[in-house]
Amino acid sequence: MPALSLAYLAAHTPENWDVKIVDETVEPFDAWKHVEGSDIVGFNGGNVCNIHRLTDHISRVTEYDQVMGEETPIILGGYVGGLNIEGLPNRVDARVIGPGELALQELLADFENGGMKREYVGQRVPMNELRTPDFSGFNVAAYGKNVNWPVMTSVSCGNTCGFCSARVVYGDGYASRSPEKVLADMAQFDPDTRLYFVDPNVLQLSRNGKRRARKLFKGMAKQNHPWFGSATFRVSEDERMLEAMAESGCKGLLIGFDSALPESLQTVSAPKYRVREDQTLIEYYVEGVKRIQEKFGIDVLGTFVIGFDTDDERTIANTIRVVQDSGMKDAQYLPFTPLPGTPSYNEMEAAGRIIDHNLNRYDFTDVVFRPQNFSGAELRDSLVKMYDETFPRMLAIYRRFGLVRDRPELIKVESMKLRAEREERAARERERRGRRRGGGGGHH
């Protein structure tokens, strides 16, 4: 899936600028290939676990400039751009903090006028004033036939979870785009094109939120796009809304259950679930998943976070029961990961509970903090156990791709991250060989 944030930046870039976007999920960044002829190079630091690659890319641009006798300005944005992370190269000329659409326009105007500031603090563009995303700068053909084209109807959500990183980038407060604007964004795609809503929650269950969602889904039914997205589990209680979603082309929902333990659920800013007095939280989850999947034909992929301070062996057992008894199509079990910049990280750092400061490991596969009721190894082994008892085939695949790293000897297939690292090493070796031949890095 192309990065929607970059497509929005491209749409808001002044017309006298040409935009080329390199997405590492489909093609590796190569300074010698991509920097030539560029006035500015910008990096979207979306994930802290890729900080080493980001640092390496910036170093490659510096090497290119040294060989070619140039000085290409480098700008940094995204989640990493808003953090004061030690070790980022001083080579970064300007950082964009927060939403980038308006800040980038200011930055480029300053560049054209002979100078840039070190920092630009972005402000949200009103949602209905956002331009239609521009994907023309992407290498579209590289995505193949299985691409999901991203669409956004809203930013942030009504929750204030201490471990959420979205608020670091987008700030507080839910904001939505009108159904007419969203449908206009979708109109650029051919019928039957698969879409993915990147919203944390594709609909709000307030009266106005439902009214807006019904209008959107009614229009989507006419466009004939199969789509996927994320929603709160409370949508399972509203059959009219589920029916409208199914008729609009919804094929699957990613639902963040957070926890199957009531005590843990109370520690996060979760919606007020309407568990009846005569049912348990497990029964409530099972009943809702079956309703979504069996009655409305919408697959459920559940995500569960393990490692809250209230979690113990009951959490593991409850989660396994929910997934098995409900017939959930797929599930992801993630260790609690306090990302830098979030309240959870700050609290744990102050308490001395962060045990691993290597940001490469903040990828939701490693345990980087000291859990309350598990050791780090016990928490990791519990995640493996959950996969083994619910989706053993997926556990085998995740191990092969290095997404579960408890058995390094079983990693047979490179993940995108490992592949990118290998291709970077090969690119650097080609650069060195080119320079030894006196060919300026392969441009001749």
Coordinates of C-alpha atoms in Angstrom, one line a residue:
M1 CA 0.0 0.0 0.0
P2 CA 1.5 3.4 -1.0
A3 CA 2.0 5.8 1.9
L4 CA -1.0 8.1 2.0
S5 CA 0.8 10.8 3.9
L6 CA 3.3 11.2 1.1
A7 CA 0.5 11.4 -1.5
Y8 CA -1.1 14.2 0.5
L9 CA 2.3 16.0 0.7
A10 CA 2.6 15.7 -3.0
A11 CA -0.9 17.1 -3.6
H12 CA 0.0 20.2 -1.5
T13 CA 3.4 20.7 -3.0
P14 CA 3.5 23.9 -5.1
E15 CA 3.0 23.3 -8.9
N16 CA 6.5 24.6 -9.8
W17 CA 8.0 21.6 -8.0
D18 CA 8.3 18.1 -9.4
V19 CA 7.9 15.2 -6.9
K20 CA 9.5 11.8 -7.0
I21 CA 8.5 9.3 -4.3
V22 CA 10.6 6.2 -3.3
D23 CA 8.6 3.7 -1.2
E24 CA 10.9 1.1 0.3
T25 CA 8.2 -1.5 0.5
V26 CA 8.6 -2.0 -3.3
E27 CA 12.0 -0.4 -4.2
P28 CA 15.1 0.3 -2.2
F29 CA 16.4 3.8 -1.8
D30 CA 19.6 4.3 -3.8
A31 CA 21.3 7.7 -3.4
W32 CA 23.1 7.4 -6.6
K33 CA 19.9 6.6 -8.5
H34 CA 17.4 8.9 -6.8
V35 CA 19.3 12.0 -5.7
E36 CA 20.7 13.1 -9.0
G37 CA 19.0 16.3 -10.2
S38 CA 17.1 16.8 -6.9
D39 CA 16.9 20.2 -5.3
I40 CA 15.8 18.8 -2.0
V41 CA 15.7 15.2 -0.5
G42 CA 13.1 14.5 2.2
F43 CA 12.7 11.5 4.4
N44 CA 9.5 10.4 6.1
G45 CA 10.6 8.9 9.4
G46 CA 7.4 6.9 10.0
N47 CA 8.7 4.2 12.3
V48 CA 11.4 4.5 15.0
C49 CA 12.4 0.9 14.4
N50 CA 13.8 2.0 11.0
I51 CA 16.0 4.7 12.5
H52 CA 19.2 2.9 11.5
R53 CA 18.1 2.7 7.9
L54 CA 17.1 6.4 7.9
T55 CA 20.5 7.3 9.3
D56 CA 22.2 5.1 6.7
H57 CA 20.2 6.7 3.9
I58 CA 21.2 10.2 5.1
S59 CA 24.8 9.1 5.1
R60 CA 24.5 7.8 1.6
V61 CA 23.2 11.2 0.4
T62 CA 26.2 12.8 2.1
E63 CA 28.6 10.4 0.4
Y64 CA 26.9 11.2 -3.0
D65 CA 27.3 14.9 -2.4
Q66 CA 30.9 14.6 -1.5
V67 CA 31.7 12.6 -4.6
M68 CA 29.6 14.8 -6.9
G69 CA 30.6 18.1 -5.4
E70 CA 27.1 19.0 -4.5
E71 CA 25.2 19.9 -1.3
T72 CA 21.7 18.6 -1.4
P73 CA 19.5 19.9 1.4
I74 CA 17.9 17.1 3.5
I75 CA 14.6 17.5 5.3
L76 CA 13.0 15.0 7.8
G77 CA 9.4 14.6 8.8
G78 CA 7.0 12.0 10.0
Y79 CA 6.9 10.6 13.5
V80 CA 10.7 10.5 13.8
G81 CA 10.9 14.1 12.6
G82 CA 9.0 15.3 15.7
L83 CA 11.2 13.5 18.2
N84 CA 14.5 14.6 19.7
I85 CA 16.3 11.4 19.0
E86 CA 20.0 11.2 19.9
G87 CA 22.1 9.9 17.0
L88 CA 20.3 11.5 14.1
P89 CA 22.9 13.0 11.8
N90 CA 23.5 16.7 12.0
R91 CA 23.3 16.5 8.2
V92 CA 19.5 17.1 8.4
D93 CA 19.0 20.7 7.4
A94 CA 15.3 21.1 8.5
R95 CA 12.8 19.1 10.4
V96 CA 9.0 19.2 10.0
I97 CA 7.2 18.6 13.2
G98 CA 3.6 17.4 13.1
P99 CA 1.3 17.6 10.0
G100 CA 3.4 18.5 6.9
E101 CA 1.1 19.9 4.2
L102 CA 1.3 23.6 5.2
A103 CA 4.8 23.3 6.8
L104 CA 6.2 21.9 3.6
Q105 CA 4.8 24.8 1.6
E106 CA 6.5 27.3 4.0
L107 CA 9.7 25.4 3.9
L108 CA 9.8 25.3 0.1
A109 CA 9.0 29.0 -0.1
D110 CA 11.9 29.7 2.3
F111 CA 14.2 27.6 0.2
E112 CA 13.3 29.5 -3.0
N113 CA 14.0 32.7 -1.1
G114 CA 17.5 31.6 -0.2
G115 CA 17.2 30.0 3.2
M116 CA 15.4 27.5 5.5
K117 CA 14.8 27.4 9.2
R118 CA 15.9 24.4 11.2
E119 CA 12.4 23.5 12.3
Y120 CA 8.9 23.9 10.9
V121 CA 5.9 23.2 13.2
G122 CA 3.0 22.0 11.1
Q123 CA -0.7 22.7 11.6
R124 CA -3.6 20.5 10.5
V125 CA -5.2 21.5 7.2
P126 CA -9.0 21.5 7.8
M127 CA -10.1 18.1 6.7
N128 CA -12.4 19.3 4.0
E129 CA -9.7 21.6 2.6
L130 CA -7.2 18.7 2.0
R131 CA -6.6 18.2 -1.6
T132 CA -7.2 14.8 -3.3
P133 CA -4.1 12.7 -2.7
D134 CA -1.6 12.7 -5.6
F135 CA -0.1 9.2 -6.3
S136 CA 1.6 10.2 -9.6
G137 CA 5.0 10.5 -8.0
F138 CA 5.0 6.8 -6.9
N139 CA 6.4 3.9 -8.9
V140 CA 2.8 2.6 -9.4
A141 CA 3.8 -0.4 -11.5
A142 CA 6.1 -1.7 -8.7
Y143 CA 3.1 -2.5 -6.5
G144 CA 1.7 -5.1 -8.8
K145 CA -1.9 -6.4 -8.7
N146 CA -2.2 -6.9 -5.0
V147 CA -2.0 -3.2 -4.1
N148 CA -4.4 -1.6 -1.6
W149 CA -5.0 2.0 -2.4
P150 CA -5.2 4.1 0.8
V151 CA -8.1 6.4 1.6
M152 CA -8.7 8.6 4.7
T153 CA -11.9 9.8 6.2
S154 CA -10.7 11.1 9.6
V155 CA -7.6 11.6 11.8
S156 CA -7.1 10.7 15.4
C157 CA -9.9 9.3 17.5
G158 CA -11.8 10.0 20.7
N159 CA -9.5 7.9 22.9
T160 CA -6.4 9.1 24.8
C161 CA -4.4 5.8 25.1
G162 CA -1.0 6.5 26.7
F163 CA 0.8 4.1 24.3
C164 CA -0.6 5.6 21.0
S165 CA 1.8 7.3 18.7
A166 CA -0.8 8.9 16.4
R167 CA -1.4 11.8 18.8
V168 CA 2.3 12.6 18.7
V169 CA 2.0 13.3 14.9
Y170 CA -1.6 14.5 14.6
G171 CA -2.3 16.1 18.0
D172 CA -5.4 15.8 20.0
G173 CA -9.0 15.7 18.7
Y174 CA -10.9 13.8 16.2
A175 CA -11.6 15.4 12.8
S176 CA -13.4 14.0 9.8
R177 CA -13.7 14.6 6.1
S178 CA -17.1 15.0 4.5
P179 CA -18.6 12.0 2.7
E180 CA -18.6 14.1 -0.6
K181 CA -14.9 14.8 -0.3
V182 CA -14.0 11.1 0.5
L183 CA -16.1 9.9 -2.4
A184 CA -14.3 12.4 -4.7
D185 CA -11.0 11.0 -3.5
M186 CA -12.1 7.5 -4.2
A187 CA -13.4 8.4 -7.7
Q188 CA -9.8 8.5 -9.0
F189 CA -9.7 4.7 -8.8
D190 CA -11.2 2.3 -11.3
P191 CA -14.2 0.2 -10.1
D192 CA -13.2 -3.0 -8.3
T193 CA -9.9 -1.4 -7.2
R194 CA -9.2 -2.6 -3.6
L195 CA -9.1 0.2 -1.1
Y196 CA -7.9 0.4 2.5
F197 CA -9.1 3.1 5.0
V198 CA -6.2 4.1 7.1
D199 CA -8.3 5.8 9.8
P200 CA -7.9 4.4 13.4
N201 CA -11.7 4.1 13.3
V202 CA -13.6 4.3 10.0
L203 CA -16.7 5.5 11.8
Q204 CA -17.7 7.2 15.0
L205 CA -20.8 5.7 16.7
S206 CA -22.3 9.0 17.8
R207 CA -25.5 10.1 16.2
N208 CA -23.7 12.5 13.8
G209 CA -21.0 10.0 13.1
K210 CA -23.5 7.3 12.1
R211 CA -25.4 9.7 9.9
R212 CA -22.1 10.7 8.1
A213 CA -21.1 7.0 7.8
R214 CA -24.4 5.9 6.3
K215 CA -24.1 8.7 3.7
L216 CA -20.6 7.6 2.9
F217 CA -21.4 3.9 2.6
K218 CA -24.4 4.6 0.4
G219 CA -22.2 6.5 -2.0
M220 CA -19.5 3.8 -1.8
A221 CA -22.0 1.1 -2.8
K222 CA -22.4 2.9 -6.2
Q223 CA -18.6 3.0 -6.8
N224 CA -18.1 -0.7 -6.3
H225 CA -14.8 -0.9 -4.5
P226 CA -14.0 -3.8 -2.2
W227 CA -12.5 -2.2 0.9
F228 CA -10.9 -2.9 4.3
G229 CA -10.5 -0.7 7.3
S230 CA -10.3 -0.4 11.1
A231 CA -13.2 -0.1 13.5
T232 CA -14.0 -0.2 17.2
F233 CA -15.5 -3.5 18.4
R234 CA -18.7 -1.6 19.3
V235 CA -19.7 -1.6 15.7
S236 CA -20.7 -5.3 16.3
E237 CA -23.7 -4.0 18.3
D238 CA -25.2 -2.1 15.4
E239 CA -26.6 -4.4 12.8
R240 CA -27.9 -1.6 10.6
M241 CA -24.5 -0.1 10.3
L242 CA -22.9 -3.5 9.6
E243 CA -25.5 -4.1 6.9
A244 CA -24.6 -0.7 5.3
M245 CA -20.9 -1.5 5.5
A246 CA -21.4 -4.9 3.9
E247 CA -23.5 -3.4 1.1
S248 CA -20.8 -0.7 0.5
G249 CA -18.2 -3.4 -0.2
C250 CA -16.6 -4.0 3.2
K251 CA -14.7 -7.3 3.1
G252 CA -12.8 -7.1 6.4
L253 CA -12.2 -5.1 9.5
L254 CA -9.1 -4.8 11.7
I255 CA -10.4 -4.4 15.2
G256 CA -8.2 -3.5 18.1
F257 CA -9.5 -5.5 21.1
D258 CA -6.5 -4.4 23.1
S259 CA -7.2 -7.0 25.8
A260 CA -9.4 -9.9 26.7
L261 CA -8.9 -9.3 30.4
P262 CA -11.3 -6.8 31.9
E263 CA -8.8 -5.3 34.3
S264 CA -6.4 -4.5 31.5
L265 CA -9.1 -3.1 29.3
Q266 CA -9.8 -0.6 32.1
T267 CA -6.2 0.7 32.0
V268 CA -6.5 2.0 28.4
S269 CA -8.8 4.6 27.0
A270 CA -11.2 2.1 25.4
P271 CA -14.8 2.6 24.4
K272 CA -17.4 1.7 27.0
Y273 CA -18.2 -1.8 26.0
R274 CA -21.8 -2.8 26.6
V275 CA -21.2 -6.2 28.3
R276 CA -24.5 -7.5 29.6
E277 CA -24.7 -8.6 33.2
D278 CA -25.3 -12.2 32.2
Q279 CA -22.2 -12.5 30.0
T280 CA -18.5 -12.3 30.4
L281 CA -16.1 -10.2 28.3
I282 CA -15.1 -13.3 26.4
E283 CA -18.7 -14.1 25.6
Y284 CA -19.3 -10.6 24.5
Y285 CA -16.3 -10.7 22.1
V286 CA -17.2 -14.1 20.7
E287 CA -20.9 -13.1 20.1
G288 CA -19.9 -9.9 18.3
V289 CA -17.2 -11.5 16.1
K290 CA -19.6 -14.2 15.0
R291 CA -22.3 -11.6 14.2
I292 CA -19.9 -9.6 12.0
Q293 CA -18.5 -12.6 10.2
E294 CA -21.4 -15.0 9.9
K295 CA -24.3 -12.7 9.5
F296 CA -22.7 -10.0 7.4
G297 CA -19.8 -11.7 5.7
I298 CA -17.1 -9.3 7.0
D299 CA -13.9 -10.9 8.0
V300 CA -12.4 -9.9 11.4
L301 CA -8.7 -9.5 12.0
G302 CA -8.2 -8.9 15.7
T303 CA -5.2 -7.3 17.4
F304 CA -4.4 -7.9 21.0
V305 CA -1.7 -6.2 23.1
I306 CA -0.1 -8.3 25.8
G307 CA 2.0 -6.9 28.5
F308 CA -0.1 -4.4 30.4
D309 CA 0.8 -4.2 34.1
T310 CA -2.5 -6.0 34.9
D311 CA -1.8 -8.8 32.5
D312 CA -1.0 -12.3 33.7
E313 CA -1.6 -15.9 32.6
R314 CA -5.4 -15.2 32.5
T315 CA -4.8 -12.8 29.6
I316 CA -3.2 -15.5 27.5
A317 CA -5.9 -18.0 28.2
N318 CA -8.7 -15.5 27.6
T319 CA -7.3 -14.3 24.3
I320 CA -6.9 -17.9 23.0
R321 CA -10.5 -18.6 24.0
V322 CA -11.8 -15.5 22.2
V323 CA -10.0 -16.3 19.0
Q324 CA -10.8 -20.0 19.0
D325 CA -14.5 -19.8 20.0
S326 CA -15.3 -16.9 17.7
G327 CA -13.8 -18.3 14.5
M328 CA -11.9 -15.1 14.0
K329 CA -10.3 -15.1 10.5
D330 CA -6.9 -13.9 11.7
A331 CA -5.3 -12.3 14.8
Q332 CA -2.1 -10.4 15.7
Y333 CA -0.6 -10.7 19.2
L334 CA 1.7 -7.7 19.9
P335 CA 3.9 -7.2 22.9
F336 CA 3.2 -3.9 24.6
T337 CA 5.7 -1.4 23.1
P338 CA 6.1 2.0 24.7
L339 CA 7.2 4.1 21.7
P340 CA 9.4 7.2 22.3
G341 CA 7.4 10.4 22.6
T342 CA 4.3 8.7 24.1
P343 CA 3.2 9.2 27.7
S344 CA 3.7 5.4 28.4
Y345 CA 7.4 5.6 27.3
N346 CA 8.1 8.7 29.4
E347 CA 6.5 7.1 32.5
M348 CA 8.4 3.8 32.1
E349 CA 11.7 5.6 31.4
A350 CA 11.3 7.6 34.5
A351 CA 10.6 4.4 36.5
G352 CA 13.7 2.7 35.0
R353 CA 11.6 0.1 33.2
I354 CA 12.9 0.6 29.7
I355 CA 15.5 -2.2 29.4
D356 CA 16.4 -1.8 25.7
H357 CA 17.1 1.7 24.1
N358 CA 18.0 0.2 20.7
L359 CA 15.3 1.8 18.6
N360 CA 15.7 -0.9 15.9
R361 CA 13.9 -3.3 18.3
Y362 CA 10.8 -1.1 18.7
D363 CA 9.0 -3.0 16.0
F364 CA 6.4 -4.8 18.0
T365 CA 8.2 -8.2 17.9
D366 CA 10.7 -7.6 20.8
V367 CA 10.1 -6.9 24.5
V368 CA 11.9 -3.6 25.3
F369 CA 10.6 -3.0 28.8
R370 CA 10.3 -4.8 32.1
P371 CA 6.8 -6.3 32.4
Q372 CA 5.0 -6.4 35.7
N373 CA 3.9 -10.0 35.9
F374 CA 6.2 -11.7 33.3
S375 CA 9.8 -11.8 32.5
G376 CA 10.7 -10.5 29.0
A377 CA 11.3 -14.1 27.9
E378 CA 8.0 -15.3 29.4
L379 CA 6.1 -12.5 27.6
R380 CA 7.7 -13.4 24.3
D381 CA 7.0 -17.1 24.8
S382 CA 3.4 -16.3 25.7
L383 CA 2.9 -14.6 22.3
V384 CA 4.4 -17.6 20.5
K385 CA 2.1 -19.9 22.5
M386 CA -0.9 -17.9 21.4
Y387 CA 0.0 -18.1 17.8
D388 CA 0.8 -21.8 18.1
E389 CA -2.6 -22.6 19.6
T390 CA -4.7 -20.4 17.3
F391 CA -2.9 -19.9 14.0
P392 CA 0.0 -22.4 13.8
R393 CA 0.3 -21.9 10.1
M394 CA 0.7 -18.1 10.6
L395 CA 3.3 -18.8 13.3
A396 CA 5.4 -20.8 10.7
I397 CA 5.1 -18.0 8.2
Y398 CA 6.0 -15.3 10.7
R399 CA 9.0 -17.3 11.7
R400 CA 10.1 -17.7 8.1
F401 CA 9.8 -14.0 7.5
G402 CA 11.5 -13.0 10.8
L403 CA 8.3 -11.4 12.2
V404 CA 8.6 -13.7 15.2
R405 CA 12.2 -14.1 16.1
D406 CA 12.1 -16.7 18.9
R407 CA 13.8 -19.3 16.5
P408 CA 16.3 -17.5 14.4
E409 CA 17.3 -20.7 12.7
L410 CA 13.8 -20.9 11.1
I411 CA 14.1 -17.5 9.3
K412 CA 14.0 -18.7 5.7
V413 CA 12.5 -15.8 3.9
E414 CA 13.6 -12.2 4.1
S415 CA 11.3 -9.7 5.6
M416 CA 11.0 -6.3 3.8
K417 CA 13.2 -4.9 6.4
L418 CA 15.9 -7.5 6.0
R419 CA 15.7 -7.3 2.3
A420 CA 16.1 -3.6 2.3
E421 CA 19.2 -3.9 4.6
R422 CA 20.7 -6.5 2.2
E423 CA 20.1 -4.3 -0.8
E424 CA 21.5 -1.3 0.9
R425 CA 24.7 -3.2 1.6
A426 CA 24.9 -4.3 -2.0
A427 CA 24.3 -0.7 -3.2
R428 CA 27.1 0.6 -1.0
E429 CA 29.4 -2.0 -2.4
R430 CA 28.5 -0.9 -6.0
E431 CA 29.2 2.7 -5.0
R432 CA 32.6 1.9 -3.7
R433 CA 33.5 -0.1 -6.8
G434 CA 32.3 2.7 -9.0
R435 CA 34.4 5.3 -7.1
R436 CA 37.5 3.0 -7.3
R437 CA 37.0 3.0 -11.1
G438 CA 36.9 6.8 -11.0
G439 CA 33.5 6.8 -12.5
G440 CA 31.7 9.0 -10.0
G441 CA 29.5 6.3 -8.5
G442 CA 28.1 4.9 -11.7
H443 CA 26.6 8.0 -13.4
H444 CA 29.0 7.8 -16.3

